[in-house]
mmCIF file of C-alpha atoms in Angstrom:
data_model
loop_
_atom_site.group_PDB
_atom_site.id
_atom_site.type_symbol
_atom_site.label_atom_id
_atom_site.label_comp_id
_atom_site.label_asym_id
_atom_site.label_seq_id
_atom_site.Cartn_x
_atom_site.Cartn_y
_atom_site.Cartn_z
ATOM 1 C CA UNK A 27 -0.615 -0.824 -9.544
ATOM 2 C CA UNK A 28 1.995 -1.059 -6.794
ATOM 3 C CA UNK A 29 2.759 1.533 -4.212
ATOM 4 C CA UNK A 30 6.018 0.882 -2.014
ATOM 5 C CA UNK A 31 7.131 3.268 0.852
ATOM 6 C CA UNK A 32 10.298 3.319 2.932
ATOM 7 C CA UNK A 33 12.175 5.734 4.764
ATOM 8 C CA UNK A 34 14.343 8.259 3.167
ATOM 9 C CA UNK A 35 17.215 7.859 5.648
ATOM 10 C CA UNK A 36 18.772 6.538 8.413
ATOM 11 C CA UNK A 37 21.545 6.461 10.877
ATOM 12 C CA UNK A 38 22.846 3.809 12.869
ATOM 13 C CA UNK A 39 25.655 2.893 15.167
ATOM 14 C CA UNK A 40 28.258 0.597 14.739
ATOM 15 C CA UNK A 41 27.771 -2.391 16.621
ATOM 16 C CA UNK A 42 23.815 -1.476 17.025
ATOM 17 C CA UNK A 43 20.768 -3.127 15.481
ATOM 18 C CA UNK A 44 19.204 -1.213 12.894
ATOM 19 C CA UNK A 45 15.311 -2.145 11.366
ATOM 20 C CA UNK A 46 14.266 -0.651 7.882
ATOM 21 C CA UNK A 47 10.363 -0.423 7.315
ATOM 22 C CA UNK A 48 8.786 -0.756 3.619
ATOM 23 C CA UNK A 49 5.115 -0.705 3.698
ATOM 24 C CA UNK A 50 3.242 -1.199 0.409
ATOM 25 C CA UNK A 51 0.118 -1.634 -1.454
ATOM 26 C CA UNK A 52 -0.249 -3.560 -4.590
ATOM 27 C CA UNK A 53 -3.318 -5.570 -6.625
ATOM 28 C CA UNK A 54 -1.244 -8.650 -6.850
ATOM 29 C CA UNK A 55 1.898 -10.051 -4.964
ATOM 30 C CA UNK A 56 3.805 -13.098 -5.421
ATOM 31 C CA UNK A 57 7.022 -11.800 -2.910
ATOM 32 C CA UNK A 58 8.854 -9.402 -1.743
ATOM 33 C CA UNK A 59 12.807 -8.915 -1.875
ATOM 34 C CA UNK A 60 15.372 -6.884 -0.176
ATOM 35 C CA UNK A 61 18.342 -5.291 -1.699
ATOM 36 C CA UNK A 62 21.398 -3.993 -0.847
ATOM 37 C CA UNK A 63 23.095 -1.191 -3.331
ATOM 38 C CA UNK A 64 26.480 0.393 -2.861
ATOM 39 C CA UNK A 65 26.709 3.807 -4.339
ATOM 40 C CA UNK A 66 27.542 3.382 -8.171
ATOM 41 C CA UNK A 67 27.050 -0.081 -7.959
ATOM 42 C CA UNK A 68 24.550 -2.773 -8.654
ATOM 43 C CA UNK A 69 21.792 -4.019 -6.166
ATOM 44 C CA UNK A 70 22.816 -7.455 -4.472
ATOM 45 C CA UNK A 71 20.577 -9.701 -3.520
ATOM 46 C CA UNK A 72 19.845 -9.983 0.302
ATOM 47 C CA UNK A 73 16.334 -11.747 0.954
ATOM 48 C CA UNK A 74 12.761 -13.184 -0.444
ATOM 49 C CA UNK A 75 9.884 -13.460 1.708
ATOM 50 C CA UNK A 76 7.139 -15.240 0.270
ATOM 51 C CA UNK A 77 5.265 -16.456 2.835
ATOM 52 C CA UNK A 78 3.964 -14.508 6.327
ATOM 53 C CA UNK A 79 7.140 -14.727 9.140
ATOM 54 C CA UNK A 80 10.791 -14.069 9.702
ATOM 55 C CA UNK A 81 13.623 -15.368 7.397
ATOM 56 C CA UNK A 82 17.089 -15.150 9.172
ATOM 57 C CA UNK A 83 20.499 -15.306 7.111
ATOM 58 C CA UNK A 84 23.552 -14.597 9.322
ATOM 59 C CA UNK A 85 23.131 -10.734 10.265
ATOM 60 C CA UNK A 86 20.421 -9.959 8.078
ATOM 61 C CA UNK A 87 16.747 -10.880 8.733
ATOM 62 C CA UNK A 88 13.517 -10.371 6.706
ATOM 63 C CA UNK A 89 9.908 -10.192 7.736
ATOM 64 C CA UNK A 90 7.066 -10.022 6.017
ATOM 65 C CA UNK A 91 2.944 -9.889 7.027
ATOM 66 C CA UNK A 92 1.301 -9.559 3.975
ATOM 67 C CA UNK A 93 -2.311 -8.844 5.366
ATOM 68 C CA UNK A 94 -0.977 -5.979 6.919
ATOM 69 C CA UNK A 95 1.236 -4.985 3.673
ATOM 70 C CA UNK A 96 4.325 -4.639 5.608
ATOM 71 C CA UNK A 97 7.630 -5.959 6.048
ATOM 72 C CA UNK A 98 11.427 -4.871 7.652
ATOM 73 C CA UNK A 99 14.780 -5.706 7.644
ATOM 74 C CA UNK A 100 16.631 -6.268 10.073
ATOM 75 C CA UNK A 101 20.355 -5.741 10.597
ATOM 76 C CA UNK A 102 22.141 -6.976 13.398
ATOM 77 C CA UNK A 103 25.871 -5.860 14.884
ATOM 78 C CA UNK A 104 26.175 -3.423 12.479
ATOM 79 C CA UNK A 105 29.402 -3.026 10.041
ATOM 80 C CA UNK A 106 30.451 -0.026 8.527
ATOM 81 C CA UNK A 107 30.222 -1.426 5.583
ATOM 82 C CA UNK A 108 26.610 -1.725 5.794
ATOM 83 C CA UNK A 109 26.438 1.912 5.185
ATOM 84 C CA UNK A 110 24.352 1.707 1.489
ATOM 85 C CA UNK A 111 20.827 1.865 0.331
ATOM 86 C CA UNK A 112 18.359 -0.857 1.113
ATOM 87 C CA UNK A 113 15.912 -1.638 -1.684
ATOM 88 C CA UNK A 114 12.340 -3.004 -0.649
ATOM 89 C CA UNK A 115 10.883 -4.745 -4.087
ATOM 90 C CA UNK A 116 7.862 -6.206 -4.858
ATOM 91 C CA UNK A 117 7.239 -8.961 -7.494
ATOM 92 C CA UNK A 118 3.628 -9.367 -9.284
ATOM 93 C CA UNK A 119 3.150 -11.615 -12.178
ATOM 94 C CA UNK A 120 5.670 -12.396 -14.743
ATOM 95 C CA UNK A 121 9.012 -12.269 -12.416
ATOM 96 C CA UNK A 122 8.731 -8.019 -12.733
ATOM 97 C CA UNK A 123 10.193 -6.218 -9.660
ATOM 98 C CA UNK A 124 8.911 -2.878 -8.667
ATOM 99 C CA UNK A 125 11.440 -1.498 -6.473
ATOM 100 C CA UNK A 126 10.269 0.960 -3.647
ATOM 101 C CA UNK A 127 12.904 4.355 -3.239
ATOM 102 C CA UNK A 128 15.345 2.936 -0.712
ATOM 103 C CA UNK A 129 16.321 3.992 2.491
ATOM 104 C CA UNK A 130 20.355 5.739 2.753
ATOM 105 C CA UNK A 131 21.214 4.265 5.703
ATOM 106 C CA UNK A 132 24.594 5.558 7.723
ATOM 107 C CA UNK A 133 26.383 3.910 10.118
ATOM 108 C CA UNK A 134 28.585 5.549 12.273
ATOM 109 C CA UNK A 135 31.440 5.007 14.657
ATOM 110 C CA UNK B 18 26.640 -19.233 -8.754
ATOM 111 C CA UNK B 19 24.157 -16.379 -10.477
ATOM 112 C CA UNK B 20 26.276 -14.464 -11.816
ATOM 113 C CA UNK B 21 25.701 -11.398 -14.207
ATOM 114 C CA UNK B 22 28.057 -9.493 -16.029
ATOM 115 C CA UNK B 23 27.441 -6.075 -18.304
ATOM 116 C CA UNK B 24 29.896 -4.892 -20.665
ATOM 117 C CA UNK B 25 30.916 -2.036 -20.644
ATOM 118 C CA UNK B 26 31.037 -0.800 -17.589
ATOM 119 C CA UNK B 27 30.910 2.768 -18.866
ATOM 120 C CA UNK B 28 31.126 4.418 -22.102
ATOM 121 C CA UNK B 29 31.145 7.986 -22.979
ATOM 122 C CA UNK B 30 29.682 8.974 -26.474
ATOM 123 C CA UNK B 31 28.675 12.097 -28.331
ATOM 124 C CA UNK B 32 24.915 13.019 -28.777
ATOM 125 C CA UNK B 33 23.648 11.424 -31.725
ATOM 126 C CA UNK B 34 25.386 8.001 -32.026
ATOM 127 C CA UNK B 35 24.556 4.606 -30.813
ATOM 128 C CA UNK B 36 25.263 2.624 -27.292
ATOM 129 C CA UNK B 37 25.288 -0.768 -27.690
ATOM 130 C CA UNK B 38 25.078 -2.394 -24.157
ATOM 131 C CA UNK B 39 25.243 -6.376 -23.227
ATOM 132 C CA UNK B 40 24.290 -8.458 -20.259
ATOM 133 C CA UNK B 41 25.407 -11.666 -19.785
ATOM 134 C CA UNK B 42 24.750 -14.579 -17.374
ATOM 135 C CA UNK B 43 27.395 -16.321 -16.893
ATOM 136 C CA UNK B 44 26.456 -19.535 -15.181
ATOM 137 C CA UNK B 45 22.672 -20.188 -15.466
ATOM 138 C CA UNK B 46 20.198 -19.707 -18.266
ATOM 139 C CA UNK B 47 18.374 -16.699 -17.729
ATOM 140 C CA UNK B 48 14.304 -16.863 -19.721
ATOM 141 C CA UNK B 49 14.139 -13.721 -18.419
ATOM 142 C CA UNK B 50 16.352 -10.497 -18.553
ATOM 143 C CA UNK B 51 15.438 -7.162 -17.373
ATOM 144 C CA UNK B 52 16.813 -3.787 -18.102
ATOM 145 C CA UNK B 53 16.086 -0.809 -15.712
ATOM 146 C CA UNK B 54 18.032 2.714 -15.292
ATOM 147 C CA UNK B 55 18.451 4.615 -12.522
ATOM 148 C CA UNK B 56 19.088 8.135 -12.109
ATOM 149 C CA UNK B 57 21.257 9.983 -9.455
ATOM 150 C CA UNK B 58 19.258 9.236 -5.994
ATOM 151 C CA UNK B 59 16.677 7.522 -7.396
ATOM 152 C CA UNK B 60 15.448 3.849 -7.343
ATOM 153 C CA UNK B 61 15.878 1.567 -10.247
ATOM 154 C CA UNK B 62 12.793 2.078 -12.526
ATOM 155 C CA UNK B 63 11.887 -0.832 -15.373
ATOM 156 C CA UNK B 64 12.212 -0.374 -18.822
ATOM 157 C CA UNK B 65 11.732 -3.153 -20.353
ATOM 158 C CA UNK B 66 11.181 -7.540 -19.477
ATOM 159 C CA UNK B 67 12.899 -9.743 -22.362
ATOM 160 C CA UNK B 68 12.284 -13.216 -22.749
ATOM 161 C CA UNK B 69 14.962 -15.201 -24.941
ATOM 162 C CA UNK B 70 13.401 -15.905 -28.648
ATOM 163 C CA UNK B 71 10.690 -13.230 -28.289
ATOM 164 C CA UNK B 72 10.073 -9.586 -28.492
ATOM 165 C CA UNK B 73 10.773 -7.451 -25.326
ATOM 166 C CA UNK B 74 7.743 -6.000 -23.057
ATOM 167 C CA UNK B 75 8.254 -2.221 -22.478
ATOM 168 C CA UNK B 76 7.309 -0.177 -19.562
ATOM 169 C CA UNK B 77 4.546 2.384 -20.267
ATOM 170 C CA UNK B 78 6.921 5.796 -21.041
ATOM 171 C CA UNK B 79 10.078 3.767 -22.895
ATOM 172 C CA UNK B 80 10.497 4.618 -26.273
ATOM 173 C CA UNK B 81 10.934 0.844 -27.870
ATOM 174 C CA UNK B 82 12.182 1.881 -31.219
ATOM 175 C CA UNK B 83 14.877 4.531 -29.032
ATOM 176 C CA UNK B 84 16.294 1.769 -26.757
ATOM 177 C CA UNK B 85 16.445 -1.882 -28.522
ATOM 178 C CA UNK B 86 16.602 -5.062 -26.865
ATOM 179 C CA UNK B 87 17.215 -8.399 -28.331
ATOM 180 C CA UNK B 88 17.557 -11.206 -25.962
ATOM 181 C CA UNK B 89 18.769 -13.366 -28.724
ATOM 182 C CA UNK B 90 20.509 -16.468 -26.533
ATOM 183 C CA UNK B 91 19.336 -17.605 -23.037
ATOM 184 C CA UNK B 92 22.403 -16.335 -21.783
ATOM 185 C CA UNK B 93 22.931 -12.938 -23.410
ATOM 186 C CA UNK B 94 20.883 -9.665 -24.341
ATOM 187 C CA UNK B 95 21.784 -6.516 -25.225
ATOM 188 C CA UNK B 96 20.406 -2.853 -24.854
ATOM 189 C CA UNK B 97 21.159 -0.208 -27.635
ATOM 190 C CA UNK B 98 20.266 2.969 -27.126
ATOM 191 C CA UNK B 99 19.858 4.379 -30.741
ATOM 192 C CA UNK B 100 20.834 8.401 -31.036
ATOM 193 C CA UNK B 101 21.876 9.266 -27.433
ATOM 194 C CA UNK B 102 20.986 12.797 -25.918
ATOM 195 C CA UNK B 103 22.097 14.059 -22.620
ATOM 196 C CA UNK B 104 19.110 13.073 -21.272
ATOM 197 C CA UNK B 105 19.726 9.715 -21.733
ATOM 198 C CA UNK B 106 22.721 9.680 -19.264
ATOM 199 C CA UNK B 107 22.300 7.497 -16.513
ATOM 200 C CA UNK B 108 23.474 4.194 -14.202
ATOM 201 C CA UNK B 109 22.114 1.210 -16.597
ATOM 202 C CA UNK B 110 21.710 -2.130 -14.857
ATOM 203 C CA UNK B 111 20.365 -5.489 -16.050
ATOM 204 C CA UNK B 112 19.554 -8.505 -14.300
ATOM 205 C CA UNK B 113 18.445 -11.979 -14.907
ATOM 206 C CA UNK B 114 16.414 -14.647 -13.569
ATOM 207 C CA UNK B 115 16.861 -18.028 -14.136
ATOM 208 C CA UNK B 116 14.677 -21.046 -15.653
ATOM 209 C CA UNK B 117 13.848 -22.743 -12.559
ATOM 210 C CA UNK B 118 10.349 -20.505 -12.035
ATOM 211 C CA UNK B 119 11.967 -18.363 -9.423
ATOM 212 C CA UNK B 120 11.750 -15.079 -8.987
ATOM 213 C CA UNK B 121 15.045 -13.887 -7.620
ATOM 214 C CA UNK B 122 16.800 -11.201 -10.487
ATOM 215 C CA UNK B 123 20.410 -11.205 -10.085
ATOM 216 C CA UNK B 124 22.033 -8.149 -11.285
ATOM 217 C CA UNK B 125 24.674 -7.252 -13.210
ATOM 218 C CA UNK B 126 27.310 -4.995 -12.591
ATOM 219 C CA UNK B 127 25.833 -1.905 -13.918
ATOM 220 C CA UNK B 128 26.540 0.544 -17.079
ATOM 221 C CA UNK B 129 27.793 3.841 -16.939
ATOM 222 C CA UNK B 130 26.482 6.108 -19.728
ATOM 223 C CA UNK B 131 27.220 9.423 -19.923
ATOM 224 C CA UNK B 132 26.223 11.591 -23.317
ATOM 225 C CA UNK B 133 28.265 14.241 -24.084
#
């Protein structure tokens, strides 16, 4: 089975840096993914971390260390718009994403 | 590119009758389309993996002969949900992945349903 955790919530400033956590245990892994979901919308697709490291895509980073079972997002010069719900997921065999319970995260003026 | 679209978008229906739900991908082929719901606050659980040409794989808990799948094209499946109750109301979101042998799901828009 899987287990993800993440924070419940968060607030941020404008303009600040913001990191979301997602720890996780699971029996088999092939990646892990990061979503971003706008209330009453569908999840978009941010990141994919395969392999151990950082992946950087214009504001957004990923890591990932998968001995430790861990891995954040990062969010640089934050947007109000970034206000939404990050999604830490987990794929094992067969393309199946287990998605962890998101963290709210606010940002504020 | 990767795009997914659902249609509807919502629907409203009395308790009893039938949803009929499709999820298209617009410019790949998808092998493999998922279907998950997601209640208020919640995360998106699974209920089902469909693979074009074969019989959907349901999550431990989903009724298969309550919500139907057939994944009939490599572009298009569909969810019914056969005699809706209340309970059944929630956010209903597919996705799709493509036939390269990644694993990115790209999502479509969502469904709406809400069971009077």
């Amino acid at each position: 089975g899987q287990n993800i955790d993440q924070p419940t919530e968060m607030t941020a400033t404008e303009g600040a840096i913001v990191q979301i956590n997602c720890t996780y245990q699971t029996s088999g892994f092939n990646g892990l993914f990061w979503y971003q979901q706008h209330a009453g919308e569908a999840p978009t697709f941010l990141s994919y971390n395969v392999l151990d490291g950082l992946e950087e895509k214009g504001r957004f980073s990923s890591f990932l260390s998968r001995s430790k079972g861990y891995s954040y997002l990062l969010l640089k010069e934050l947007q109000m718009k970034d206000s939404a719900s990050y999604l830490c997921a987990l794929t094992g065999g067969g393309n199946k994403l287990t998605f962890g319970t998101g963290t709210q995260l606010k940002v504020e003026l | 590119g990767a795009v997914v679209s659902q249609h509807p978008s919502w629907v409203i229906c009395k308790s009893g009758t039938s949803v009929k739900i499709e999820c298209r991908s617009l410019d790949f082929q998808a092998t493999t389309m998922f279907w998950y719901r997601q209640f208020p606050k919640q995360s998106l659980m699974l209920m089902a993996t469909s693979n074009e040409g074969s019989k959907a794989t349901y999550e431990q808990g989903v009724e298969k002969d309550k919500f139907l799948i057939n994944h009939a094209s490599l572009t298009l499946s569909t969810l019914t949900v056969t005699s809706a109750h209340p309970e059944d109301s929630s956010f209903y979101i597919c996705s799709a992945s493509g036939t390269g042998g990644e694993d990115t799901q790209y999502f479509g828009p969502g469904t709406r349903l809400t069971v009077l």
